[in-house]
PDB file of C-alpha atoms in Angstrom:
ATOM      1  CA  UNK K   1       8.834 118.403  95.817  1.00 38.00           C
ATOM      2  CA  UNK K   2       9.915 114.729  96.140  1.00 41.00           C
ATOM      3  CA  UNK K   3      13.634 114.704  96.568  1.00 45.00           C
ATOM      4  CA  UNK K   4      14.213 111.535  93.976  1.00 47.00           C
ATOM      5  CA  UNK K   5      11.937 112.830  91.685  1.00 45.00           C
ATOM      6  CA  UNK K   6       9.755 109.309  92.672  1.00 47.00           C
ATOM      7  CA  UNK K   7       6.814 108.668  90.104  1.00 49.00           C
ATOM      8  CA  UNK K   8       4.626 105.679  89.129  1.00 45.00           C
ATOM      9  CA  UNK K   9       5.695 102.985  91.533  1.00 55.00           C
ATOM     10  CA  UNK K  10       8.508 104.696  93.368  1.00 86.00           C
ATOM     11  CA  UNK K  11       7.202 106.955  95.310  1.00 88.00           C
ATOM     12  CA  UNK K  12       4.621 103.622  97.274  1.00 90.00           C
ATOM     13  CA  UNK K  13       8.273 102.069  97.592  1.00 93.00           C
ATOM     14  CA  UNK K  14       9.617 104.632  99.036  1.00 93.00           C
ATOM     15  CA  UNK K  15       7.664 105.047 101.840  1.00 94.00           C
ATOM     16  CA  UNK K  16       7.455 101.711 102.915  1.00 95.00           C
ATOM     17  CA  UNK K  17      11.420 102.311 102.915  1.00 95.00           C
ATOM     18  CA  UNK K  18      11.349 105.614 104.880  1.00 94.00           C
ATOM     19  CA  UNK K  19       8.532 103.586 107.245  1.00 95.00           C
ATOM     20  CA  UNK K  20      11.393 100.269 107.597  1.00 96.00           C
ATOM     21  CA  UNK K  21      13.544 103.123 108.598  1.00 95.00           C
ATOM     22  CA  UNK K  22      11.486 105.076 111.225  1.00 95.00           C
ATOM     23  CA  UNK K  23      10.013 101.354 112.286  1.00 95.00           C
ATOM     24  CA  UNK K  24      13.589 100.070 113.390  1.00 92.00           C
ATOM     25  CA  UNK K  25      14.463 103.514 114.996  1.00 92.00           C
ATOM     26  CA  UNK K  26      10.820 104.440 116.699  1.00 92.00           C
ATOM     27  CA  UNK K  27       8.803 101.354 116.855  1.00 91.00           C
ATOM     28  CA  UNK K  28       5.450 100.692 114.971  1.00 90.00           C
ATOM     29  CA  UNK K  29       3.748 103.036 116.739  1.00 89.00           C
ATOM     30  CA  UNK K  30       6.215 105.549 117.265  1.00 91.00           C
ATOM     31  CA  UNK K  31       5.993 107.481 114.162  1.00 91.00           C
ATOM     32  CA  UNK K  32       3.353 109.357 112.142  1.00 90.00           C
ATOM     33  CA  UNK K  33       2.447 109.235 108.543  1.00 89.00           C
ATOM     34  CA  UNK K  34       3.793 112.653 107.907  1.00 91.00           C
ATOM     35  CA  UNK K  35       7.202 111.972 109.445  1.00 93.00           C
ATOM     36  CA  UNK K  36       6.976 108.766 106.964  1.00 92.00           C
ATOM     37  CA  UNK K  37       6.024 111.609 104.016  1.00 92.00           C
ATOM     38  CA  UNK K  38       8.665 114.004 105.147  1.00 91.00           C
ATOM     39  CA  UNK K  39      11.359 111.175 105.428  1.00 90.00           C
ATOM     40  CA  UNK K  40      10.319 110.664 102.001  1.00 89.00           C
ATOM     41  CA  UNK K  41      10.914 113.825 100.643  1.00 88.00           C
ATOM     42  CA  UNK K  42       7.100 114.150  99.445  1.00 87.00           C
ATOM     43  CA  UNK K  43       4.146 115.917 101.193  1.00 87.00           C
ATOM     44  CA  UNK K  44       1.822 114.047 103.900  1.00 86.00           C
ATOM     45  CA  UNK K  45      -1.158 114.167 101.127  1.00 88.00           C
ATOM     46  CA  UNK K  46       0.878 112.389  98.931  1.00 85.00           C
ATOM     47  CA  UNK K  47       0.694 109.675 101.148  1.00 87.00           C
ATOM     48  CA  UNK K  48      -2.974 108.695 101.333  1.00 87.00           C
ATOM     49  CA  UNK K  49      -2.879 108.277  97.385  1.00 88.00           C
ATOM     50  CA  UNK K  50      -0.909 105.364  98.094  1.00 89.00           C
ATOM     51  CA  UNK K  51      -2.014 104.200 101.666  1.00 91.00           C
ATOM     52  CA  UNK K  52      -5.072 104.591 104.009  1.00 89.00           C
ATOM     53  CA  UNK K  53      -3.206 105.179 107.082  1.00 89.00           C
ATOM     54  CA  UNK K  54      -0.476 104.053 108.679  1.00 91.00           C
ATOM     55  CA  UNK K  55      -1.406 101.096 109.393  1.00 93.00           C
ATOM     56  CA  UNK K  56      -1.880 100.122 105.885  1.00 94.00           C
ATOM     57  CA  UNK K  57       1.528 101.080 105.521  1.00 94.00           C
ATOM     58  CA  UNK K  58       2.930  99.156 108.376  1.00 95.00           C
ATOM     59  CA  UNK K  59       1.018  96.010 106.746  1.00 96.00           C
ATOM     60  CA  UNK K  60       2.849  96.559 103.237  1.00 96.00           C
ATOM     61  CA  UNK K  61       5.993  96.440 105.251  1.00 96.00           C
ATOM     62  CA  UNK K  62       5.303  93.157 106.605  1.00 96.00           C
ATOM     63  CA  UNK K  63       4.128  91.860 103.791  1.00 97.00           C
ATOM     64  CA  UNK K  64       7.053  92.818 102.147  1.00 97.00           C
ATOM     65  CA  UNK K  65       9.143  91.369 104.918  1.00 96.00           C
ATOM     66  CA  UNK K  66       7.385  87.913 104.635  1.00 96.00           C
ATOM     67  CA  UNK K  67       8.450  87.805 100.603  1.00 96.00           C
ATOM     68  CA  UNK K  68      11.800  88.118 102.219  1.00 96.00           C
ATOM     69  CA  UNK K  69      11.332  85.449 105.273  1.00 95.00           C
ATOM     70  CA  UNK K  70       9.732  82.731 102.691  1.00 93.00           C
ATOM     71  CA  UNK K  71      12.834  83.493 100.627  1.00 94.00           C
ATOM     72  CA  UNK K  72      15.055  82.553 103.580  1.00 92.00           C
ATOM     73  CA  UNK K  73      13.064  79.925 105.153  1.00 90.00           C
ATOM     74  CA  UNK K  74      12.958  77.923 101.608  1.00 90.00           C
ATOM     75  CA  UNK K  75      16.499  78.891 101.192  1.00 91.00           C
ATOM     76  CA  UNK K  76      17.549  76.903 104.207  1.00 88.00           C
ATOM     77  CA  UNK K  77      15.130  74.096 104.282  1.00 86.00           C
ATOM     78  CA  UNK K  78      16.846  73.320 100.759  1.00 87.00           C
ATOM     79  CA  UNK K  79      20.214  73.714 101.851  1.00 84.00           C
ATOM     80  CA  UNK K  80      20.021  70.900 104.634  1.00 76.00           C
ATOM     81  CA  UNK K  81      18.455  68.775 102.637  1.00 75.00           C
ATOM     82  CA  UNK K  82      19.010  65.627 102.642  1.00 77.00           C
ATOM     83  CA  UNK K  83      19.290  65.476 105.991  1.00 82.00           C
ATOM     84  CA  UNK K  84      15.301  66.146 107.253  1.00 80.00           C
ATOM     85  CA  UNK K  85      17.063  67.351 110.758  1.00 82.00           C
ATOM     86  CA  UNK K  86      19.355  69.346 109.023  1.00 83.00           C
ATOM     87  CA  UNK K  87      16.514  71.003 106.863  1.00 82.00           C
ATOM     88  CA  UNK K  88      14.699  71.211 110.172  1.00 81.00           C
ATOM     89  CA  UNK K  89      17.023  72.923 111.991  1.00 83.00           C
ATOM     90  CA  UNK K  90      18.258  75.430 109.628  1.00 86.00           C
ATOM     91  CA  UNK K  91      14.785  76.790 109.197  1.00 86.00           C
ATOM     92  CA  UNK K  92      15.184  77.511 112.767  1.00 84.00           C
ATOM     93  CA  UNK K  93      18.408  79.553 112.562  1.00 86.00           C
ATOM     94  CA  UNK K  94      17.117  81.013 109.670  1.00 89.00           C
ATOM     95  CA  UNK K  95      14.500  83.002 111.943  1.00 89.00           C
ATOM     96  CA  UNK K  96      17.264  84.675 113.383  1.00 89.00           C
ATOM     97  CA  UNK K  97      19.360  85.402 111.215  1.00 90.00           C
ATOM     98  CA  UNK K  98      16.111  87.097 109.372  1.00 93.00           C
ATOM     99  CA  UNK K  99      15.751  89.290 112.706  1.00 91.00           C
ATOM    100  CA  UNK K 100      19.425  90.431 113.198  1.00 90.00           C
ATOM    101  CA  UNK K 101      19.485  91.319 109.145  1.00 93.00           C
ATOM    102  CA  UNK K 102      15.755  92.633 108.745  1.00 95.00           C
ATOM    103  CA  UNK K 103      15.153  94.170 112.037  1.00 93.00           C
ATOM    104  CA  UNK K 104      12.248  96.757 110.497  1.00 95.00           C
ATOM    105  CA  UNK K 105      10.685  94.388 108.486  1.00 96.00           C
ATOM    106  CA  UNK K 106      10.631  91.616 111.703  1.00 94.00           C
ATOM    107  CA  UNK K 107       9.046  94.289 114.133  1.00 94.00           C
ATOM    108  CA  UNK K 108       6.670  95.296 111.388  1.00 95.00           C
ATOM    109  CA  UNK K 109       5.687  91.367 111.078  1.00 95.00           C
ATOM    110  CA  UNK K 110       5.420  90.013 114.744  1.00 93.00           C
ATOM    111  CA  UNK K 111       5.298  93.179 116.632  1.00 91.00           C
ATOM    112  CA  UNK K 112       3.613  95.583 115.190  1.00 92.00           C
ATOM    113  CA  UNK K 113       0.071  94.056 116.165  1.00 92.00           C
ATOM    114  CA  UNK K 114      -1.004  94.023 112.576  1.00 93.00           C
ATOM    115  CA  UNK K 115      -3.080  91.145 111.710  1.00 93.00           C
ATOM    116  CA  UNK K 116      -1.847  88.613 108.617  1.00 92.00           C
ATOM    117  CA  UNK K 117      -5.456  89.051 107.798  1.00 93.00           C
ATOM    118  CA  UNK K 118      -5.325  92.838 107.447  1.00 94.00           C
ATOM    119  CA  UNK K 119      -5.416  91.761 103.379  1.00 94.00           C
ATOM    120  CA  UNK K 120      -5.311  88.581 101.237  1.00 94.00           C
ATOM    121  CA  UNK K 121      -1.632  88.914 100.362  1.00 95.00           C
ATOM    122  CA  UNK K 122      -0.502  89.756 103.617  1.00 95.00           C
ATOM    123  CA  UNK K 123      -2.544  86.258 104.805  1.00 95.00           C
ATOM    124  CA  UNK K 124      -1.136  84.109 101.623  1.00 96.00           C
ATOM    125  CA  UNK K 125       2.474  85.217 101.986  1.00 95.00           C
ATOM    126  CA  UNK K 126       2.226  84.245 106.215  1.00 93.00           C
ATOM    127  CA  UNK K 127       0.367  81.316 105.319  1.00 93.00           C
ATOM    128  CA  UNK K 128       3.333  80.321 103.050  1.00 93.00           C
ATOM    129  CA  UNK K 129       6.320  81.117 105.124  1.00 89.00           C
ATOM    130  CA  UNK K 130       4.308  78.716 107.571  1.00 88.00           C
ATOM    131  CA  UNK K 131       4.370  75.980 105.663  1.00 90.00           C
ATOM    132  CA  UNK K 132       8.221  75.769 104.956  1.00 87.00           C
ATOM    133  CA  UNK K 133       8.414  75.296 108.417  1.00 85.00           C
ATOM    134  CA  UNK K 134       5.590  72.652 108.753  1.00 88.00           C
ATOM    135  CA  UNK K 135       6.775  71.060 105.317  1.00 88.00           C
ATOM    136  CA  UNK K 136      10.419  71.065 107.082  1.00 86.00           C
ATOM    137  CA  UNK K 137       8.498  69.465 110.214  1.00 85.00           C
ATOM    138  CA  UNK K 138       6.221  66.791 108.531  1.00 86.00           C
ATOM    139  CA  UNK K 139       9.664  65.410 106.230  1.00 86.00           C
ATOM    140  CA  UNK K 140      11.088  65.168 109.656  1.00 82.00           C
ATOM    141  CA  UNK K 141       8.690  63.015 111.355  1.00 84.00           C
ATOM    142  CA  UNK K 142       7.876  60.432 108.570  1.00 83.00           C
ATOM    143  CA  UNK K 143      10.147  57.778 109.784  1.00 79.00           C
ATOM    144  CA  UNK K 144       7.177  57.402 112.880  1.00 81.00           C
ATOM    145  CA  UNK K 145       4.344  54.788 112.558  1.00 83.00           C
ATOM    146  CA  UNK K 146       1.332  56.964 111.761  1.00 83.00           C
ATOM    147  CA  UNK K 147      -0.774  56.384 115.262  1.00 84.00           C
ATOM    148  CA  UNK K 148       2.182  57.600 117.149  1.00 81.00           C
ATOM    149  CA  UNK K 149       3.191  61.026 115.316  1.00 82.00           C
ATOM    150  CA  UNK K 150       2.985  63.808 116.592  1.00 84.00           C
ATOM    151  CA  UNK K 151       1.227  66.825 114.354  1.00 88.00           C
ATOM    152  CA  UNK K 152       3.561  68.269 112.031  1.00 87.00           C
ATOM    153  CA  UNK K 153       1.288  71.674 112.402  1.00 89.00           C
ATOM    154  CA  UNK K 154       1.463  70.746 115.977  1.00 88.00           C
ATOM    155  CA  UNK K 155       5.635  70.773 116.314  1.00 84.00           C
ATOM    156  CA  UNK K 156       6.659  73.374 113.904  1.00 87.00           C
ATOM    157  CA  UNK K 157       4.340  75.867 115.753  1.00 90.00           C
ATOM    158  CA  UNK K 158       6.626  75.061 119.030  1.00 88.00           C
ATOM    159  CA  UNK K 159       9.820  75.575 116.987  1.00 87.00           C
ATOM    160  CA  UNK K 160       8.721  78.773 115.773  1.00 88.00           C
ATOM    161  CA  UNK K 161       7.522  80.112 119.265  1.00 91.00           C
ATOM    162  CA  UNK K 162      10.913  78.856 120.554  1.00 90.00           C
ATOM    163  CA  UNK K 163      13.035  80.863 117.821  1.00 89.00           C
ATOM    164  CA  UNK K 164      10.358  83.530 118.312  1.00 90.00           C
ATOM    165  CA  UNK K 165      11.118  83.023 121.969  1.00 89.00           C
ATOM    166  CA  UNK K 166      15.469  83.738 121.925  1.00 88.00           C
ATOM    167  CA  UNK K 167      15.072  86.423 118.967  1.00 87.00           C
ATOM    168  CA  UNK K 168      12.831  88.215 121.364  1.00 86.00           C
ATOM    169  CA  UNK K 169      14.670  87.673 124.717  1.00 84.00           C
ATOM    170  CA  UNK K 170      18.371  87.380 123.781  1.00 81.00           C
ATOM    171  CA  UNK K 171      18.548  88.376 120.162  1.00 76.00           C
ATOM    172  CA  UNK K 172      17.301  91.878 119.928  1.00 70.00           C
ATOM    173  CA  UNK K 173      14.969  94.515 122.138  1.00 56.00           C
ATOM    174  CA  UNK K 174      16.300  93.278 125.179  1.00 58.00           C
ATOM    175  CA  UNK K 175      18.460  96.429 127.176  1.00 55.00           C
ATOM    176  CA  UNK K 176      20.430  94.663 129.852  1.00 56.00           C
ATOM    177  CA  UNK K 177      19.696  90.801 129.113  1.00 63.00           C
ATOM    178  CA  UNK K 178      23.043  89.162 128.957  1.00 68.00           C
ATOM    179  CA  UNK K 179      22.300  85.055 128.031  1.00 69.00           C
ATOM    180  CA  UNK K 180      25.460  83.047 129.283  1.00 74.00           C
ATOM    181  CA  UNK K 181      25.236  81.058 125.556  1.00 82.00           C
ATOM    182  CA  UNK K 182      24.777  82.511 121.901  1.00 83.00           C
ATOM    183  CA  UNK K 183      21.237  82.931 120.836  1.00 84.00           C
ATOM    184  CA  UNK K 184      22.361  79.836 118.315  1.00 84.00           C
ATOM    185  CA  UNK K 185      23.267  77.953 120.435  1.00 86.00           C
ATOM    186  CA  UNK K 186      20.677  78.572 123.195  1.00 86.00           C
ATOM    187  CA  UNK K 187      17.919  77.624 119.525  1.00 87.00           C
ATOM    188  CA  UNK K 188      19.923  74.640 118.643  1.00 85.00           C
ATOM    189  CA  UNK K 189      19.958  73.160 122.229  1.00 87.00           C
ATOM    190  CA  UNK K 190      15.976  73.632 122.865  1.00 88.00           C
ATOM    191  CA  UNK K 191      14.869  72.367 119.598  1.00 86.00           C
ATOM    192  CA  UNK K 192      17.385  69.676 120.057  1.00 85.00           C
ATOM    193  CA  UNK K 193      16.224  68.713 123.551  1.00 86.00           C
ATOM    194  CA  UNK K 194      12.368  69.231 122.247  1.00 85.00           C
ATOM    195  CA  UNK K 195      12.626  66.736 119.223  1.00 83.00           C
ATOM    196  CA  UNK K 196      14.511  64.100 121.478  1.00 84.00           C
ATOM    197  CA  UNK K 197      11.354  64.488 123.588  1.00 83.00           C
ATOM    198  CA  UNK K 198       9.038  64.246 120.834  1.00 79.00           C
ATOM    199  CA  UNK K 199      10.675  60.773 120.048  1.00 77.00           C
ATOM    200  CA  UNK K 200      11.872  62.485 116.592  1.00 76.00           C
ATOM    201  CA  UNK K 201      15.561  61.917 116.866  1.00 72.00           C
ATOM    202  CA  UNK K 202      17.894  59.642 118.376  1.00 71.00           C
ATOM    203  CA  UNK K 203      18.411  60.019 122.137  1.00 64.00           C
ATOM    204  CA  UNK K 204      22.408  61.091 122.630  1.00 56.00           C
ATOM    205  CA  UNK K 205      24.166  58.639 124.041  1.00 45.00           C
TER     206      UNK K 205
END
C-alpha cells in the first residue's frame, strides 16, 4: 500500500522524487525501478502505469530540472540587467549555483546520458534554457560592427562548456580535487579572460 496514500497525480510525482533521491545518492544508473517503487512506498507494477522504464523516468527528472534551470537562468539574466556583462555573467554563476542546490536534477540533465530529444518537452524546455544564455550572449555583443561579431550561438556555447567545465571538475563529483581558487572565482576569471579575447569587453588596464 502506498505510504502517502498518493492518487491521481501524486503518486507520478512521487517517484520522480524518490528517483532525485536515489539519483544524487547512486547515480543514474545505479538504481532500479523497483528500488524507485519501494522508495516510494508503492509496488514496482505501479510504476510502469506511469513510466516505461527507467529511463523514462530519469528523462521526467530532467525535464523537471530544466523548468527549474530556465527559472534560474531568466532569473539572473534579469537581475544584471542593465548591465549586458552583468546579465552575462550572472547566467554563468547561475549554472552553479543550480548544481550545488539541485544536484539530482543536474546529474539527471547532463549526466545521465539521456538525450533532450528523448520527448518534445524534454527538447523545448533545453532548447529554452539555451536561449537565455544565447539571448544573454547576443545583448552582449551588439555594441560590435556586424562583419566582425562573433556568433552569439557560437560564444554562449563556450560559456556554458566552461561553467559545465568547473561544476564538473571543482564543484561537485570530484573526490580529492582541491582548486587553489573558488569555483566562482575560477568561472568569473575564464569567462572574463574569454570575452576580453573575443574583443567583447574592455581590455583591463
Amino acid at each position: 500500500m502506498p505510504k502517502r496514500g498518493y492518487h491521481h497525480g501524486n503518486l507520478r510525482q512521487a517517484l520522480v522524487d524518490s528517483a532525485l533521491e536515489l539519483i544524487e545518492k547512486k547515480g543514474p544508473t545505479g538504481f532500479t525501478l523497483s528500488e524507485a517503487a519501494k522508495q516510494a512506498g508503492v509496488t514496482p507494477a505501479a510504476v510502469y502505469r506511469h513510466f516505461a522504464g527507467r529511463e523514462d523516468l530519469i528523462a521526467e527528472a530532467a525535464r523537471q530540472g530544466y523548468e527549474i534551470f530556465v527559472d534560474v537562468m531568466d532569473y539572473a539574466f534579469q537581475s544584471g540587467q542593465p548591465s549586458a556583462l552583468a546579465a552575462f555573467e550572472a547566467t554563468g554563476r547561475a549554472y552553479l549555483a543550480f548544481a550545488r542546490k539541485y544536484p539530482g536534477h543536474y546529474i539527471a540533465m547532463f549526466e545521465s546520458g539521456i538525450s533532450i530529444n528523448h520527448s518534445p518537452e524534454l527538447a523545448d524546455v533545453a532548447g529554452r534554457a539555451w536561449g537565455t544564455l544565447e539571448r544573454a550572449a547576443k545583448q552582449l555583443s551588439e555594441h560590435i560592427p556586424p562583419e566582425k561579431r562573433p556568433p552569439a550561438a557560437m560564444f554562449s556555447a563556450h560559456i556554458w562548456a566552461l561553467s559545465h567545465g568547473v561544476v564538473e571538475l571543482f564543484a561537485r563529483n570530484s573526490p580529492g580535487r582541491q582548486s587553489p581558487f573558488p569555483p566562482e572565482e575560477l568561472l568569473e576569471s575564464g569567462i572574463g579572460v574569454y570575452l576580453r579575447g573575443l574583443g567583447l569587453i574592455e581590455p583591463d588596464h
